[in-house]
Coordinates of C-alpha atoms and ligand atoms in Angstrom, one line a residue:
M1 CA 20.5 -31.9 18.4
P2 CA 19.8 -31.1 21.6
V3 CA 16.0 -30.4 22.5
M4 CA 15.5 -26.4 22.2
R5 CA 13.5 -24.9 25.3
T6 CA 11.9 -21.6 24.4
V7 CA 12.6 -19.9 27.4
D8 CA 16.6 -20.3 26.4
L9 CA 16.0 -19.1 23.1
I10 CA 14.1 -15.6 25.2
A11 CA 17.4 -15.2 27.0
K12 CA 19.3 -15.5 24.2
K13 CA 17.8 -13.0 22.1
R14 CA 17.4 -10.8 26.0
D15 CA 21.1 -11.0 26.0
G16 CA 21.7 -9.5 22.7
G17 CA 22.6 -12.8 21.0
E18 CA 21.9 -14.3 17.2
L19 CA 19.1 -16.9 17.1
T20 CA 20.1 -19.4 14.4
R21 CA 17.9 -20.6 11.6
A22 CA 16.8 -23.9 12.8
E23 CA 15.9 -21.6 16.5
I24 CA 14.1 -18.9 14.6
E25 CA 12.4 -21.7 12.7
Y26 CA 11.3 -23.6 15.9
L27 CA 9.9 -21.0 17.2
I28 CA 7.6 -19.7 14.6
Q29 CA 6.7 -23.6 13.9
G30 CA 5.7 -23.5 17.9
Y31 CA 4.0 -20.0 18.1
T32 CA 1.8 -21.1 15.0
D33 CA 0.9 -24.7 15.8
G34 CA 0.2 -23.5 19.5
T35 CA 2.6 -25.4 21.0
I36 CA 4.6 -22.0 21.9
P37 CA 1.9 -19.8 24.1
D38 CA 1.6 -16.0 23.4
Y39 CA 3.4 -15.1 26.4
Q40 CA 6.5 -16.6 25.8
M41 CA 6.0 -14.5 22.0
S42 CA 5.3 -11.5 23.8
A43 CA 8.7 -12.0 25.6
L44 CA 10.3 -12.9 22.6
A45 CA 8.6 -9.7 20.1
M46 CA 9.7 -7.1 23.5
A47 CA 13.3 -8.9 23.1
I48 CA 13.5 -8.6 19.7
Y49 CA 12.1 -4.8 20.0
F50 CA 15.0 -3.8 22.1
R51 CA 18.0 -5.9 21.1
G52 CA 16.8 -6.1 17.1
M53 CA 17.6 -8.7 14.6
T54 CA 21.1 -9.1 12.8
P55 CA 20.6 -9.5 8.6
Q56 CA 20.8 -13.6 8.9
E57 CA 18.2 -13.3 11.4
R58 CA 15.6 -10.9 9.5
A59 CA 16.1 -13.0 6.6
D60 CA 15.5 -16.4 8.4
L61 CA 12.4 -14.8 10.4
T62 CA 10.7 -13.7 7.0
M63 CA 11.2 -17.4 5.6
A64 CA 9.8 -19.0 8.5
M65 CA 7.4 -16.8 8.5
V66 CA 6.5 -17.6 4.6
A67 CA 6.5 -21.5 5.3
S68 CA 4.2 -21.4 8.2
G69 CA 1.3 -21.3 5.6
D70 CA 0.0 -21.3 1.8
R71 CA 2.5 -20.4 -1.0
I72 CA 0.9 -18.9 -3.7
D73 CA 2.2 -20.8 -7.0
L74 CA 2.4 -18.2 -10.2
S75 CA 5.1 -20.4 -12.4
A76 CA 2.4 -21.2 -14.4
I77 CA 2.7 -17.6 -15.8
A78 CA 5.4 -16.6 -17.8
G79 CA 7.6 -14.0 -17.3
V80 CA 9.4 -12.1 -14.0
K81 CA 6.3 -11.4 -11.7
V82 CA 7.1 -8.5 -10.3
D83 CA 4.9 -7.3 -7.4
K84 CA 4.9 -3.8 -6.0
H85 CA 3.7 -2.9 -2.5
S86 CA 2.7 0.3 -0.5
T87 CA 3.4 0.8 3.0
G88 CA 0.2 2.4 2.9
G89 CA -1.1 5.9 2.5
V90 CA -3.9 8.4 2.3
G91 CA -5.9 8.6 -1.4
D92 CA -2.9 6.3 -2.6
T93 CA -4.5 5.0 -6.5
T94 CA -1.3 4.4 -7.9
T95 CA -1.9 0.4 -7.8
L96 CA -5.0 1.1 -10.1
V97 CA -3.1 3.2 -12.2
L98 CA 0.4 1.1 -12.5
A99 CA -1.4 -2.5 -13.0
P100 CA -2.6 -1.6 -16.3
L101 CA 0.3 0.8 -17.0
V102 CA 3.0 -2.4 -16.6
A103 CA 0.9 -4.7 -18.0
S104 CA 0.4 -2.9 -21.3
V105 CA 3.9 -2.9 -21.6
G106 CA 3.7 -6.5 -21.6
V107 CA 5.0 -6.9 -17.6
P108 CA 2.7 -10.0 -16.1
V109 CA 0.8 -8.6 -13.3
A110 CA -0.4 -10.9 -10.9
K111 CA -1.9 -8.9 -7.8
M112 CA -3.3 -10.4 -4.6
S113 CA -5.2 -7.3 -2.6
G114 CA -7.3 -6.8 0.4
R115 CA -9.6 -4.6 1.3
G116 CA -8.9 -1.2 3.6
L117 CA -8.7 -0.8 7.1
G118 CA -9.0 2.5 9.4
H119 CA -8.1 6.0 7.6
T120 CA -6.4 3.6 4.3
G121 CA -8.3 2.4 1.8
G122 CA -7.5 -1.0 0.1
T123 CA -7.4 -1.5 -3.7
V124 CA -10.3 -4.3 -3.9
D125 CA -12.7 -2.1 -2.0
K126 CA -11.9 0.7 -5.3
L127 CA -12.1 -1.6 -7.8
E128 CA -15.6 -2.8 -6.4
S129 CA -17.0 0.4 -7.0
I130 CA -17.0 -0.4 -10.6
P131 CA -20.5 -2.1 -11.5
G132 CA -19.9 -6.0 -11.7
F133 CA -16.4 -6.1 -11.2
H134 CA -15.4 -8.9 -8.6
V135 CA -11.9 -10.7 -7.8
E136 CA -13.6 -13.8 -6.2
I137 CA -12.3 -15.8 -8.7
D138 CA -10.7 -19.1 -8.3
N139 CA -6.5 -19.8 -9.0
D140 CA -6.9 -21.2 -12.4
E141 CA -9.0 -18.2 -13.9
F142 CA -6.7 -15.9 -12.1
L143 CA -3.3 -17.2 -13.7
E144 CA -5.5 -17.9 -17.0
L145 CA -6.2 -14.0 -17.1
V146 CA -2.9 -13.0 -15.9
N147 CA -1.4 -15.0 -19.7
R148 CA -4.5 -13.8 -21.7
N149 CA -4.6 -10.4 -20.7
G150 CA -1.3 -9.6 -18.9
L151 CA -3.1 -8.4 -15.7
A152 CA -5.5 -10.3 -13.2
V153 CA -6.4 -9.4 -9.3
V154 CA -7.7 -11.6 -6.8
G155 CA -9.2 -11.2 -3.5
Q156 CA -6.7 -12.9 -0.3
S157 CA -7.5 -16.0 -0.3
G158 CA -6.1 -19.4 1.3
D159 CA -4.2 -19.4 4.5
L160 CA -1.0 -17.5 4.1
T161 CA 1.8 -16.0 6.6
P162 CA -0.4 -17.6 9.5
A163 CA 2.5 -16.7 11.2
D164 CA 2.5 -13.3 10.7
K165 CA -1.0 -13.3 11.2
K166 CA -1.0 -14.4 14.7
L167 CA 2.4 -12.2 15.5
Y168 CA 0.8 -9.1 14.0
A169 CA -2.1 -9.2 16.7
L170 CA 0.5 -10.1 19.4
R171 CA 2.4 -7.0 18.4
D172 CA -0.6 -5.0 18.1
V173 CA -1.6 -5.3 21.6
T174 CA 2.2 -5.6 23.7
A175 CA 3.5 -2.6 22.3
T176 CA 6.1 -4.6 20.1
V177 CA 4.7 -3.5 16.5
E178 CA 7.1 -0.1 15.9
S179 CA 10.2 -2.6 15.7
I180 CA 11.5 -2.1 12.2
P181 CA 12.7 -5.8 11.7
L182 CA 9.6 -7.1 12.5
I183 CA 7.7 -4.9 10.6
A184 CA 9.9 -5.7 7.9
S185 CA 10.0 -9.2 7.9
S186 CA 6.1 -9.4 8.4
I187 CA 5.4 -7.0 4.7
M188 CA 8.3 -9.2 2.6
S189 CA 7.0 -12.7 4.2
K190 CA 3.4 -11.8 2.7
K191 CA 4.8 -10.8 -0.3
I192 CA 6.9 -14.0 -1.2
A193 CA 4.4 -16.1 0.2
S194 CA 2.4 -13.9 -2.9
G195 CA 4.3 -15.3 -5.3
A196 CA 6.4 -12.3 -6.3
D197 CA 9.7 -13.0 -8.3
A198 CA 10.8 -9.1 -7.9
I199 CA 9.5 -6.7 -5.8
V200 CA 9.3 -2.9 -5.9
L201 CA 8.2 -1.2 -2.6
D202 CA 6.8 2.0 -2.1
V203 CA 7.9 3.4 1.2
K204 CA 5.8 6.3 2.5
T205 CA 7.2 8.7 4.6
G206 CA 5.1 11.6 6.9
D207 CA 1.9 12.8 8.3
G208 CA -0.3 10.0 6.3
A209 CA 2.1 7.1 6.8
F210 CA 3.0 4.0 9.0
M211 CA 6.4 5.6 9.3
K212 CA 6.7 9.2 10.0
E213 CA 10.3 10.2 10.5
M214 CA 12.4 9.9 7.7
Q215 CA 15.3 8.1 9.4
E216 CA 13.2 5.5 10.3
T217 CA 11.8 4.9 6.9
R218 CA 14.9 4.6 5.5
E219 CA 16.1 2.1 8.1
L220 CA 12.8 -0.1 7.2
A221 CA 13.2 0.5 3.4
A222 CA 16.9 -0.4 3.6
C223 CA 15.9 -3.9 5.7
M224 CA 12.8 -4.7 3.2
V225 CA 15.6 -4.3 0.7
D226 CA 18.2 -6.5 2.1
I227 CA 15.7 -9.2 3.3
G228 CA 14.5 -9.7 -0.4
N229 CA 17.5 -9.5 -1.9
R230 CA 19.1 -12.4 0.5
V231 CA 16.3 -14.3 -0.3
G232 CA 16.7 -14.6 -3.7
R233 CA 13.9 -11.8 -4.9
R234 CA 15.4 -8.5 -6.5
T235 CA 14.0 -5.8 -4.5
I236 CA 14.2 -2.0 -4.4
A237 CA 12.7 0.5 -2.5
I238 CA 10.8 4.4 -3.4
I239 CA 10.9 6.3 -0.3
S240 CA 7.9 8.9 -1.1
D241 CA 6.0 11.4 0.3
M242 CA 3.2 11.1 2.0
S243 CA 2.6 14.4 4.0
Q244 CA -0.1 15.3 2.0
P245 CA -2.5 13.1 0.3
L246 CA -1.9 11.5 -2.7
G247 CA -3.5 12.9 -5.6
Y248 CA -6.7 14.8 -4.7
A249 CA -9.1 12.2 -4.6
I250 CA -9.5 10.3 -1.4
G251 CA -12.4 7.8 -1.9
N252 CA -13.0 4.2 -4.0
A253 CA -15.3 6.0 -6.8
L254 CA -13.5 8.8 -6.7
E255 CA -10.2 7.6 -6.6
V256 CA -11.3 5.0 -9.8
K257 CA -12.3 8.0 -11.6
E258 CA -9.1 9.8 -10.9
A259 CA -6.9 6.3 -12.0
I260 CA -8.3 6.9 -15.2
Q261 CA -7.7 10.1 -15.6
T262 CA -4.3 9.3 -14.8
L263 CA -4.4 7.1 -17.2
K264 CA -5.6 9.1 -20.0
G265 CA -2.8 11.3 -19.5
E266 CA -5.3 14.2 -17.4
G267 CA -4.2 13.4 -13.4
P268 CA -2.7 14.7 -11.0
A269 CA 1.3 15.5 -11.7
D270 CA 2.0 13.5 -8.4
L271 CA 0.1 10.4 -9.1
Y272 CA 1.4 10.3 -12.2
E273 CA 5.1 10.8 -11.8
L274 CA 5.1 8.2 -8.8
S275 CA 3.1 5.8 -11.2
L276 CA 6.0 6.0 -13.6
T277 CA 8.7 5.9 -11.0
L278 CA 7.6 2.8 -9.5
G279 CA 6.3 1.2 -12.9
S280 CA 10.1 1.9 -14.3
H281 CA 11.8 -0.1 -11.7
M282 CA 8.9 -2.9 -12.2
V283 CA 9.3 -2.9 -15.9
V284 CA 13.2 -3.1 -15.3
L285 CA 13.1 -6.1 -12.8
A286 CA 10.9 -7.9 -15.1
G287 CA 13.8 -7.5 -18.0
K288 CA 11.9 -5.7 -20.0
A289 CA 13.4 -2.5 -20.2
R290 CA 17.4 -1.9 -19.7
S291 CA 17.0 1.5 -17.6
E292 CA 14.9 3.4 -16.4
T293 CA 14.9 5.9 -18.7
E294 CA 14.0 3.4 -21.7
A295 CA 11.0 2.2 -19.3
R296 CA 9.7 5.6 -18.7
G297 CA 10.1 5.9 -22.4
L298 CA 7.7 2.6 -23.0
L299 CA 5.2 3.8 -20.4
E300 CA 4.5 7.1 -21.5
A301 CA 4.4 5.9 -25.2
S302 CA 1.5 4.0 -23.8
V303 CA -0.4 6.2 -21.9
K304 CA 0.3 8.7 -24.8
S305 CA -1.5 6.4 -27.4
G306 CA -4.0 5.0 -24.9
Q307 CA -2.8 1.1 -24.7
A308 CA -2.7 1.7 -21.3
L309 CA -6.5 2.8 -20.9
Q310 CA -7.3 -0.2 -23.2
K311 CA -5.5 -2.5 -20.8
L312 CA -7.5 -1.1 -18.4
K313 CA -10.6 -1.9 -20.3
V314 CA -10.0 -5.4 -20.8
F315 CA -8.8 -6.0 -17.2
L316 CA -12.2 -4.7 -16.1
A317 CA -14.3 -6.5 -18.6
A318 CA -12.9 -9.8 -17.7
Q319 CA -13.2 -9.6 -14.3
G320 CA -17.1 -9.0 -14.8
G321 CA -16.7 -5.4 -14.8
D322 CA -18.8 -2.6 -16.6
A323 CA -15.6 -1.5 -19.0
S324 CA -17.8 1.5 -20.3
V325 CA -16.6 3.3 -16.7
V326 CA -13.6 4.3 -18.6
D327 CA -15.2 6.5 -21.2
Y328 CA -18.4 7.5 -19.3
P329 CA -17.0 7.7 -15.1
D330 CA -20.1 8.6 -14.5
L331 CA -21.2 5.6 -14.7
L332 CA -19.7 5.1 -10.9
P333 CA -21.4 5.3 -7.9
T334 CA -21.9 9.0 -6.8
A335 CA -22.9 10.4 -3.6
A336 CA -26.4 12.1 -3.3
F337 CA -24.7 15.7 -1.9
R338 CA -21.7 17.9 -2.5
M339 CA -20.5 20.1 0.2
E340 CA -17.7 22.8 -0.5
V341 CA -15.1 23.8 2.3
P342 CA -14.6 27.6 1.2
A343 CA -11.2 28.9 2.9
R344 CA -11.6 31.9 5.4
E345 CA -8.6 33.6 4.2
E346 CA -6.4 34.2 1.7
G347 CA -2.6 32.8 1.2
Y348 CA -0.6 29.9 0.4
V349 CA -1.4 26.1 1.6
S350 CA 1.5 25.0 4.1
G351 CA -0.1 21.7 5.1
I352 CA -2.3 19.3 4.8
A353 CA -2.5 16.6 7.5
A354 CA -2.8 13.6 5.7
E355 CA -4.0 11.2 8.3
R356 CA -6.8 13.1 9.8
I357 CA -7.9 14.0 6.0
G358 CA -8.0 10.1 5.6
T359 CA -10.0 9.7 8.9
A360 CA -12.6 12.2 7.3
A361 CA -13.0 10.4 4.5
M362 CA -13.5 7.2 7.0
M363 CA -16.4 9.4 8.6
L364 CA -18.2 9.7 5.6
G365 CA -18.1 5.9 5.4
A366 CA -15.3 5.5 2.7
G367 CA -13.4 3.2 5.0
R368 CA -13.5 0.8 7.8
T369 CA -13.6 1.5 11.6
T370 CA -14.0 -2.3 12.1
K371 CA -13.2 -5.1 10.3
D372 CA -16.4 -6.0 9.3
S373 CA -17.8 -2.7 8.7
E374 CA -20.1 -1.5 5.2
I375 CA -18.4 1.3 3.6
D376 CA -20.4 3.5 0.8
L377 CA -18.0 3.5 -2.1
A378 CA -19.5 6.6 -3.7
V379 CA -18.3 9.0 -0.7
G380 CA -14.8 11.0 -0.1
I381 CA -13.4 14.2 -0.7
V382 CA -12.0 15.7 -3.3
L383 CA -8.9 18.1 -2.8
H384 CA -8.6 21.6 -4.5
K385 CA -5.1 22.5 -3.3
K386 CA -2.0 21.2 -2.4
I387 CA 1.1 22.0 0.1
G388 CA 2.6 25.5 -1.7
D389 CA -0.4 26.4 -3.9
R390 CA -2.1 29.5 -3.5
V391 CA -5.6 30.0 -2.5
A392 CA -8.0 33.1 -2.1
A393 CA -10.3 33.8 0.6
G394 CA -13.9 31.9 -0.3
E395 CA -11.8 29.4 -2.4
S396 CA -12.7 26.0 -2.1
L397 CA -9.9 24.0 -0.4
A398 CA -11.7 20.8 -1.3
T399 CA -15.0 19.2 -1.4
I400 CA -17.0 16.8 0.2
H401 CA -18.9 14.1 -1.9
T402 CA -21.1 12.7 0.7
N403 CA -24.7 10.5 1.5
R404 CA -25.3 12.5 4.4
E405 CA -27.5 15.4 4.7
Y406 CA -25.5 17.3 7.4
A407 CA -21.5 16.9 8.0
D408 CA -20.3 19.6 9.4
D409 CA -18.0 17.5 11.8
V410 CA -16.1 16.3 8.5
I411 CA -16.0 19.8 6.9
N412 CA -14.6 21.4 10.3
S413 CA -12.3 18.9 10.4
L414 CA -11.3 19.3 6.9
Y415 CA -10.5 23.0 8.1
D416 CA -8.1 21.8 10.6
S417 CA -6.3 19.9 8.4
F418 CA -5.6 22.4 6.1
A419 CA -2.6 24.8 7.5
I420 CA -2.4 28.4 5.5
S421 CA 0.6 30.5 5.8
S422 CA 0.8 34.4 4.4
Q423 CA 4.1 33.3 2.8
P424 CA 4.6 31.5 -0.2
V425 CA 5.7 28.1 1.1
E426 CA 7.8 25.3 -1.6
P427 CA 5.7 22.0 -2.1
P428 CA 7.6 19.2 -0.6
P429 CA 9.2 17.0 -2.8
L430 CA 7.7 13.9 -4.3
I431 CA 10.5 11.4 -4.5
Y432 CA 12.8 10.9 -1.5
G433 CA 15.3 8.5 -2.4
V434 CA 15.5 5.0 -4.0
V435 CA 17.3 2.0 -1.9
G436 CA 18.9 -0.9 -3.5
G437 CA 18.8 -1.4 -7.5
Ligands
URA1 N1 2.4 -3.9 8.3 C1 2.6 -5.0 8.0 O1 2.0 -5.7 7.0 N2 3.1 -5.4 9.3 C2 4.1 -4.9 10.6 O2 4.3 -5.0 10.7 C3 3.5 -3.7 9.9 C4 2.9 -3.1 9.3
CA2 CA1 -6.0 10.0 -5.0

C-alpha cells in the first residue's frame, strides 16, 4: 500500500471526495499520537465542515475515535446494556429519574457520568448533593453493584476517546464545532466507548439546547441514529423541547428533590412524561417489553407501587449516600436565602429563555464557569410558571435559592427571561418526534 500523506487526504476532502476507512484510521491515529499536527487537523475539520461526510465516513470516524483509547467492558453484566444520552439542557433531571425507574423493571443501568460545565448541569454534581454519596468506585465494584442492584453510577475514569477530546478542543477554537457529522461522531464515540449495546438519545431543541433550530436538530438525530445502527448498536432518538427548562427546578440539590418527587408520582408533568417516553424505549431495547405501551405500563406500575423509589434508596445507600433524603428531602443542602421574582404585570407566560435561566443559576454558584470552579450544591432557581400559565400581577414567577445576601443581578436576569403576553398562549409540545426504532 502506498504511504499516505495527510496533505493528500485534506485535499481529497476539500474537493468533495470520500475518505476510506483506512484513511480515516490513519488520520485519527496520527492525530492522537501527535504525528499529525493541529494545523493539518484544523484544515481537515474545516474541509469536513464545508463538504460534510458520507454515512460510511461518519461511522468510520466514530469507530476510529472509539479505538483511540480505553473502552469500558460491561460484558460481566448480564443483559442488554442500554445507555441514555441527552444533548444537554437546562434543569434536565431525567437521568436521576430514569436510572432508578428503568432499573426497577429489570433493565441494568451501568452509567458513567460527568460533571457539568456552563449552563447545563452534570448528573455527578447533582448526586453529590446527597450526603455521603460518591462516584469514585473502581471498575470491579461498579460491575458488582450493577449486577447486585441493577444500577450504579461511576465518575469518568480511564482514557476514553482521547481523539475526540483533542479534536473537540481543536474544533472549539477553529470555528468547526457546528458540523453535524463531527458532533454526531463525537457523541456516539463516547457512548460506544463506555460500553453501550443500545442507545436512547434525547436530542433537545430550542433556546436552552445545543441545537436551536428544528431542521438541524432532526439532522443531528438522524445522523446519530444512522451511526449507531451501522456499527451494530441499536439506537433511537427522541426530539424533545428545550425552549424552556425541564421541570421547575434548576440547581443540584433542588433537582434531586424534584427527581425524588417525580419518582413518587408527584413531580412536574413534563419531567415525568419525558422520563416515561425515554424509559419505555430503553425497556424495549433491553428486551424487557415487546412494545412501548407495555413498557410504559411497567414503568407507571413501578412508580405507583413504590418500587422505583425503593430502587433509588438502594442505589444511593450502595454508593455511600444517605438514603433517608428520599423520605426527608429537607436533609439535602439548603440555601440561606430565598428571594421571589414577582410578576410586574398580569398575563400569560409566552416564553422562558432557558439558556439565560441556566446562566442565572450558574451566577448563583450552581454551575461551573470554568472546569475547575467550585460549585454550591444548595443554590438554584425554582420556577413557578411555565409557558402557557396564567400569572397575576405580583404573583411569584420563580424563587431564587441563594447563599448571597444580594442577588439583584440574578433577579433582573430572571425578569428578562420571562416574556408575558396579554393573550392566552399554547404551551409548546414536549416531544417533537422519534427518529429510528
Ligand atoms: N457535544 C459533544 O460531545 N461533541 C460535540 O462535538 C458537540 C457537542
Ligand atoms: Ca428540572
